[in-house]
CSV table of C-alpha atoms and ligand atoms in Angstrom, one decimal:
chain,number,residue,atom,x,y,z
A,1,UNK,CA,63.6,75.8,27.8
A,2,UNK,CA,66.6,75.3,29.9
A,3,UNK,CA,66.0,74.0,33.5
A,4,UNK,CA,65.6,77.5,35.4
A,5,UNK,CA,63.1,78.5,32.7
A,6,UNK,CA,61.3,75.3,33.8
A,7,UNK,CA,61.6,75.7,37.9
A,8,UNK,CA,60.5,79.3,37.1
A,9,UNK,CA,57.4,78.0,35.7
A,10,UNK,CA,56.8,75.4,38.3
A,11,UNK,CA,56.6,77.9,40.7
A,12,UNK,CA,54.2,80.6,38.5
A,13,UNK,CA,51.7,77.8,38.7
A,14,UNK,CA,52.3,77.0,42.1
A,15,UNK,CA,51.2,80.9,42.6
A,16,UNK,CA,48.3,80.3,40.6
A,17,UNK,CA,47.1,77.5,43.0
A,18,UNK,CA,47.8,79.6,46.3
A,19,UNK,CA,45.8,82.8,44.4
A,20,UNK,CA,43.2,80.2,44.0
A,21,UNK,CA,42.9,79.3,47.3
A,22,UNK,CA,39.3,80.4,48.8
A,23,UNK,CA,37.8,79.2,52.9
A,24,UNK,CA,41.5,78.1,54.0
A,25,UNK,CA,41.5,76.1,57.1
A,26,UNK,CA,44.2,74.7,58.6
A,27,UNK,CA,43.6,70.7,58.2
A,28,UNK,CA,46.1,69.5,60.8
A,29,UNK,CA,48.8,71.3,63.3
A,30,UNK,CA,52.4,69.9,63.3
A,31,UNK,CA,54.4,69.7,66.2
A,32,UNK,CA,55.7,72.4,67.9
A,33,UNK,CA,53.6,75.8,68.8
A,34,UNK,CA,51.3,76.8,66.3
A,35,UNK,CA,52.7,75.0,63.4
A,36,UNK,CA,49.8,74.9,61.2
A,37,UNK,CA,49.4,72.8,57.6
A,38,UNK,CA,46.6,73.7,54.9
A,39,UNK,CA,45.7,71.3,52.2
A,40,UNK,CA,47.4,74.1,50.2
A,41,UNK,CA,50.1,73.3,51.4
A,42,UNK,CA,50.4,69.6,50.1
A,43,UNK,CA,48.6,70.1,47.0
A,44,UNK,CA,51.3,72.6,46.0
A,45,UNK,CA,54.1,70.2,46.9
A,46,UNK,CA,52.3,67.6,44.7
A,47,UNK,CA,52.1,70.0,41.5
A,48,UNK,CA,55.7,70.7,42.3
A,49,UNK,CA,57.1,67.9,42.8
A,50,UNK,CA,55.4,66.4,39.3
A,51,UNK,CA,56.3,69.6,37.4
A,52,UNK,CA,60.0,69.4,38.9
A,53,UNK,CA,60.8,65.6,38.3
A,54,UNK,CA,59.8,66.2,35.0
A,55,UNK,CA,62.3,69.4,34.5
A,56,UNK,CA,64.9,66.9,36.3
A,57,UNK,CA,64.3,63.2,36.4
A,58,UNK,CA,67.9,62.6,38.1
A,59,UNK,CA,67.0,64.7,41.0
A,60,UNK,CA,66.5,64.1,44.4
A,61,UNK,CA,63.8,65.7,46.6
A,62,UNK,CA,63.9,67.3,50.4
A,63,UNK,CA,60.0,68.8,50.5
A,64,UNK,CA,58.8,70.4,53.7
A,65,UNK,CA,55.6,68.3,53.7
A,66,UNK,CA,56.7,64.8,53.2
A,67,UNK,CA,58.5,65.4,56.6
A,68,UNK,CA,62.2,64.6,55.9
A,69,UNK,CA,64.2,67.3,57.6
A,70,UNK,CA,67.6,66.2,56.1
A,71,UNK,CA,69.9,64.8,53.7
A,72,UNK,CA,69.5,61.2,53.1
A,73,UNK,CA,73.1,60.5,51.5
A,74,UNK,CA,72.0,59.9,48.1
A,75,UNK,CA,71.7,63.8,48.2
A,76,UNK,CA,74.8,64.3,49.2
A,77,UNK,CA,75.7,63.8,45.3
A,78,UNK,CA,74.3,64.9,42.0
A,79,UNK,CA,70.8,67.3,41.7
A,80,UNK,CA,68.5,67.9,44.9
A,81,UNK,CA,65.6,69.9,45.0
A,82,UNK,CA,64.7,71.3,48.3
A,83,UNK,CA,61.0,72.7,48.3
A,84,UNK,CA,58.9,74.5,50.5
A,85,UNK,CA,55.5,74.9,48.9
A,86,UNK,CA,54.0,77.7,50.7
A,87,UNK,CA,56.6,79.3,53.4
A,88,UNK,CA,54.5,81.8,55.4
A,89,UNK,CA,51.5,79.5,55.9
A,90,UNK,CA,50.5,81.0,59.2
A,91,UNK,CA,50.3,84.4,56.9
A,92,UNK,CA,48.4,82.5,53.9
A,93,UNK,CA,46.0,81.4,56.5
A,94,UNK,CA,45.3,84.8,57.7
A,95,UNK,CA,45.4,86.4,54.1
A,96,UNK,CA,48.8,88.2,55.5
A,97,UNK,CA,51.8,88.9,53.4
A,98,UNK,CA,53.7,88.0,51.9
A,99,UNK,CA,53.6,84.1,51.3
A,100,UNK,CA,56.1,82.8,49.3
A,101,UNK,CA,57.1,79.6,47.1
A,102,UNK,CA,60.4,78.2,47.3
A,103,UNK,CA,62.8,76.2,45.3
A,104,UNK,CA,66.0,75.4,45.6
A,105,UNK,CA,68.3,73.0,43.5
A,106,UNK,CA,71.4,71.6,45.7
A,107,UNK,CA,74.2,70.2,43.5
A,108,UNK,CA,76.7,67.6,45.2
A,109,UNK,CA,75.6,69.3,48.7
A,110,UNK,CA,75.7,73.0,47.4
A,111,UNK,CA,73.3,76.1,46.3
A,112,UNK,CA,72.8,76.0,42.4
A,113,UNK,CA,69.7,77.3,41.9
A,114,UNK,CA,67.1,79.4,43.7
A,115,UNK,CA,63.5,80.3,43.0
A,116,UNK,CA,61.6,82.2,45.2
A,117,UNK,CA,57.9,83.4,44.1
A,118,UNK,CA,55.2,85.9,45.9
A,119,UNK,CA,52.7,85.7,43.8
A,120,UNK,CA,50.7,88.1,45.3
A,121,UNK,CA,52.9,91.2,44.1
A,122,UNK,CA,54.2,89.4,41.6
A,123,UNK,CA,57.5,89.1,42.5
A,124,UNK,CA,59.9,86.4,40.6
A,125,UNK,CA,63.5,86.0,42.5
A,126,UNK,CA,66.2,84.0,40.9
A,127,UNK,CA,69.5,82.8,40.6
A,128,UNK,CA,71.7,80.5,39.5
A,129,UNK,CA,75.5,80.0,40.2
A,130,UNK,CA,77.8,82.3,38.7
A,131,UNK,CA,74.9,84.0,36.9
A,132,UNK,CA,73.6,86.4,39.5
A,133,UNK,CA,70.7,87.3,41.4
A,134,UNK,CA,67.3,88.5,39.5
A,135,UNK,CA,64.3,90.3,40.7
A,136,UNK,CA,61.7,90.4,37.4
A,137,UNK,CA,64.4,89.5,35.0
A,138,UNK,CA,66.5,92.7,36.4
A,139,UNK,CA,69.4,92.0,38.0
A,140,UNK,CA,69.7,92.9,42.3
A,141,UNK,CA,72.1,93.8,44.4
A,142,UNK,CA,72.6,93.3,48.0
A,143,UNK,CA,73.4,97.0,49.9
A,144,UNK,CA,76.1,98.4,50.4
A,145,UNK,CA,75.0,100.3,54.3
A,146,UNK,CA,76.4,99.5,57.4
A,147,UNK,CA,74.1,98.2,59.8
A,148,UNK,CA,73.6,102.1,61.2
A,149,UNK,CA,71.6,102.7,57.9
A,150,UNK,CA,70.1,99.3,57.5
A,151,UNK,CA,66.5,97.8,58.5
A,152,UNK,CA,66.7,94.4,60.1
A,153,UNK,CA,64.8,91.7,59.9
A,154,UNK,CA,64.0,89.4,61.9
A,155,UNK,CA,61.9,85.7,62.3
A,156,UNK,CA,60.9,84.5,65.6
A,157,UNK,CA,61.4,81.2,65.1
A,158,UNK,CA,57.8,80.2,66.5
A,159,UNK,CA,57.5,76.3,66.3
A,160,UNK,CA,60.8,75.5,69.0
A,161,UNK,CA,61.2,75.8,72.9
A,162,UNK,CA,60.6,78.7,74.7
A,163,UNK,CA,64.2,79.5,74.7
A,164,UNK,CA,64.9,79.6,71.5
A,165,UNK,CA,62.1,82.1,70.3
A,166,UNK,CA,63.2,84.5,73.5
A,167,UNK,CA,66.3,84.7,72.0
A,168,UNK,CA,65.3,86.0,68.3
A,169,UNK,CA,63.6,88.5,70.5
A,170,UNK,CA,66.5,89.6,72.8
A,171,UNK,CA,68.7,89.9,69.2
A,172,UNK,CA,65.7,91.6,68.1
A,173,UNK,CA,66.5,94.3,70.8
A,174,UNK,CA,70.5,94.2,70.4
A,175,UNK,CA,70.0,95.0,66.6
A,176,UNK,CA,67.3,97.6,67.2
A,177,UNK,CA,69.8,99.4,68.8
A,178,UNK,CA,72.3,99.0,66.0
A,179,UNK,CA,70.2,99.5,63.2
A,180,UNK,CA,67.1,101.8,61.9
A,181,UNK,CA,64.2,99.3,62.7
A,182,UNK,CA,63.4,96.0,62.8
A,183,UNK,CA,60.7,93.9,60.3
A,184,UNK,CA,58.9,90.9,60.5
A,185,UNK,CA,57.3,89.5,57.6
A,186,UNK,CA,56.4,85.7,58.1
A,187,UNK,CA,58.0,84.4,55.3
A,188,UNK,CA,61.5,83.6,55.9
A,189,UNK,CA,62.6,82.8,52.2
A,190,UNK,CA,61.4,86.4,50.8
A,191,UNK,CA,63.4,88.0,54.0
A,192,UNK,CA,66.4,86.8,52.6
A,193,UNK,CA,65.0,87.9,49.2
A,194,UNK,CA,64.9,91.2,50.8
A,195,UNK,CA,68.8,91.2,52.0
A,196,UNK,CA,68.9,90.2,48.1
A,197,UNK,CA,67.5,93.1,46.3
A,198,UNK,CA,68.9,95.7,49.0
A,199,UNK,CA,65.6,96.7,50.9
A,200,UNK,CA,66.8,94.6,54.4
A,201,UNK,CA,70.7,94.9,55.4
A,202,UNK,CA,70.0,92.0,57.6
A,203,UNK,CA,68.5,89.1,58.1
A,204,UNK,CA,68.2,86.4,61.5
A,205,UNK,CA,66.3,83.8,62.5
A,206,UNK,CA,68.0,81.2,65.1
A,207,UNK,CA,66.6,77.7,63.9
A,208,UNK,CA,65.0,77.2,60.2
A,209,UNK,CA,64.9,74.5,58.1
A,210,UNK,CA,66.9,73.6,54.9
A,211,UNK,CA,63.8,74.3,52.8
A,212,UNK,CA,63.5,77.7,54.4
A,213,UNK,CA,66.9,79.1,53.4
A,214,UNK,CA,68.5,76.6,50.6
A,215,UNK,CA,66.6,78.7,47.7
A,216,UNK,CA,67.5,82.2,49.4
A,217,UNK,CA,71.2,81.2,49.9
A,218,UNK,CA,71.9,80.7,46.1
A,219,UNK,CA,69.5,84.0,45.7
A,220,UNK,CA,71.5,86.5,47.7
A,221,UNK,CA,75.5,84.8,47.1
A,222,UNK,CA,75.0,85.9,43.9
A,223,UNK,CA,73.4,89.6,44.8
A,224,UNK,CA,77.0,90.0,46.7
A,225,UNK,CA,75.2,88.9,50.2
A,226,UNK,CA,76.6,86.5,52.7
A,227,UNK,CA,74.7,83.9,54.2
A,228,UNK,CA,76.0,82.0,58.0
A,229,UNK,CA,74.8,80.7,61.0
A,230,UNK,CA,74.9,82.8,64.1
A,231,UNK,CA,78.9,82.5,64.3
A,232,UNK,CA,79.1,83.2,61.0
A,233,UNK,CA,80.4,79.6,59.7
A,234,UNK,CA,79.7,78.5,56.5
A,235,UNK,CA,76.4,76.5,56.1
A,236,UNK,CA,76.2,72.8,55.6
A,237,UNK,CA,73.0,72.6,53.6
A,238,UNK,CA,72.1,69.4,55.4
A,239,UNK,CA,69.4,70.0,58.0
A,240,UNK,CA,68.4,73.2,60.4
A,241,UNK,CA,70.4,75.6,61.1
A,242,UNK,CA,70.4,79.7,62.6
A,243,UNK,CA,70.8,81.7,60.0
A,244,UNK,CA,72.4,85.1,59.5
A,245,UNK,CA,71.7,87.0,55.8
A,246,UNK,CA,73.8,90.0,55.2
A,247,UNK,CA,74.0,92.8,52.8
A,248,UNK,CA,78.1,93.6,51.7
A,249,UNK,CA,77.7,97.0,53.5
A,250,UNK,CA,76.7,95.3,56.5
A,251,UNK,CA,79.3,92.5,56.7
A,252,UNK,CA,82.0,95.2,56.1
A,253,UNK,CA,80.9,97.3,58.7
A,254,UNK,CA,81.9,94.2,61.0
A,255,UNK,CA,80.7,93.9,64.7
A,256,UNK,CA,76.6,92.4,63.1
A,257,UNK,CA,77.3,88.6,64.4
A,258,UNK,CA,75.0,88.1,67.6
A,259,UNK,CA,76.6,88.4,71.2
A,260,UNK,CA,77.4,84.5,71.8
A,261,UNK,CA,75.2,85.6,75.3
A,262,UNK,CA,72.5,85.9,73.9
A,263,UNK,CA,72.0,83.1,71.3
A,264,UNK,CA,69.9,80.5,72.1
A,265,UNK,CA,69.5,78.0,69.2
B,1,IPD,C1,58.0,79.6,58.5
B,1,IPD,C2,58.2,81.0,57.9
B,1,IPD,C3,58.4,82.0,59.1
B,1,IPD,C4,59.6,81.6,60.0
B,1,IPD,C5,59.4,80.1,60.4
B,1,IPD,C6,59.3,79.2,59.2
B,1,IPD,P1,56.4,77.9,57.2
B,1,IPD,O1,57.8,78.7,57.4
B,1,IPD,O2,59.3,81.1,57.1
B,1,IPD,O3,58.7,83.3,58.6
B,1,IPD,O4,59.7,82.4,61.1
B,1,IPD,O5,60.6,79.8,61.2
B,1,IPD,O6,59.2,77.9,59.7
B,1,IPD,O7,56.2,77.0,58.3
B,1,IPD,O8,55.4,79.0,57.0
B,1,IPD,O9,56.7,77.2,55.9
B,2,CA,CA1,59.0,77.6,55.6
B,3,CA,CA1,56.0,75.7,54.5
């Protein structure tokens, strides 16, 4: 089984301990607002992280729950994984979808592999450099619309100041405008997902973490999408960032970055 076949697995079982799930509470809240943590939440990490150093003993590992929120320098070089075990917790809490695991594998610094797993429809996103992006073993494609005929969607950055929340929601407004509609699904790994497989033109969100959008990333370069920050630089895969996921159509209809006015990050 070569190593995506493995990660692929890893996260089918991680599904099958979220579907499992039954009276979820949430044990602890983080800092921030309304950052909550299950016990779901760690065991998953734990099944993942023994299923994924066993797929990959050289590897490194960034994981939401262990609370390191960026590169140490040893993974600046060679295999990282970069985990978040359920992303959407507020929505696994509440029995909302979607809820999402997500893997990514970093190599010297850079997207190689992404896994990205609903299990709740079923849904299996993948990629790996160079090989394109996968949706059930079939291949996806990001769209080819302008913004004009594209949904947007957005994430509201809920755990940071005040400031920075209002802004995703003043965007939210300034895209509105531009676009058909906006979306908000709680899960900001399958909202790049969506830019991946076409449904979304494009995605914001104006502070996330590197185990938010490292899977995604490698998921929708290789659907033909283009992943930024807010000014559209290139990402640095090495701790929070805004982040900006657009379908082809949308990044060749130009004039989708956010007014600088209105960013807040
Ligand atoms: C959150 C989700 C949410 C996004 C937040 C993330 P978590 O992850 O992706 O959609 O708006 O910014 O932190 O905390 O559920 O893993
Ligand atoms: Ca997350
Ligand atoms: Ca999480």
């Amino acid at each position: 089984m070569n190593l995506l076949d493995k990660i692929k697995e890893a996260a089918y079982g991680a599904g099958e301990i979220m579907k499992s799930a039954s009276g979820i509470r949430p044990s602890e809240a983080k800092s921030g607002h309304a950052n909550f943590v299950t016990k779901y939440d760690a065991l998953v990490q734990d099944y993942l992280e023994k299923q994924l150093s066993a797929a990959l003993p050289e590897a490194t590992f960034v994981a939401e729950e262990e609370g390191q929120e960026v590169f140490k320098e040893e993974d600046k070089t060679g295999f990282t994984f970069v985990i978040d075990p359920i992303d959407g917790t507020s929505n696994f809490m509440k029995a909302w979808r979607p809820s999402t695991t997500s893997i990514g594998v970093l190599k010297d610094g850079k997207p190689y592999i992404g896994v990205i797993y609903d299990p709740y429809m079923d849904r299996m996103f993948c990629a790996e450099k160079g090989k394109g992006a996968f949706l059930n073993n079939v291949q996806i494609h990001s769209s080819e619309d302008p913004l004009s005929r594209s949904l947007v969607c957005m994430g509201t950055a809920p755990y940071y100041e005040e400031e920075v929340s209002r802004s995703a929601f003043l965007l939210g407004h300034w895209y509105l405008l531009r676009s058909i509609d906006i979306r908000r699904s709680g899960s900001a790994a399958f909202d790049i997902c969506s830019v991946a497989a076409g449904n979304i033109g494009l995605f914001y969100e104006p502070r996330l973490c590197l185990w938010d959008f490292a899977a995604g990333a490698c998921i929708l370069e290789e659907a033909g999408g283009k992943i930024t920050d807010f000014y559209g630089n290139p990402l640095t895969y090495t701790g929070k960032s805004s982040i900006l996921a657009a379908s082809p159509g949308v990044v060749a209809g130009g004039d989708y970055l956010p007014p600088k006015e209105l960013i807040r990050l």
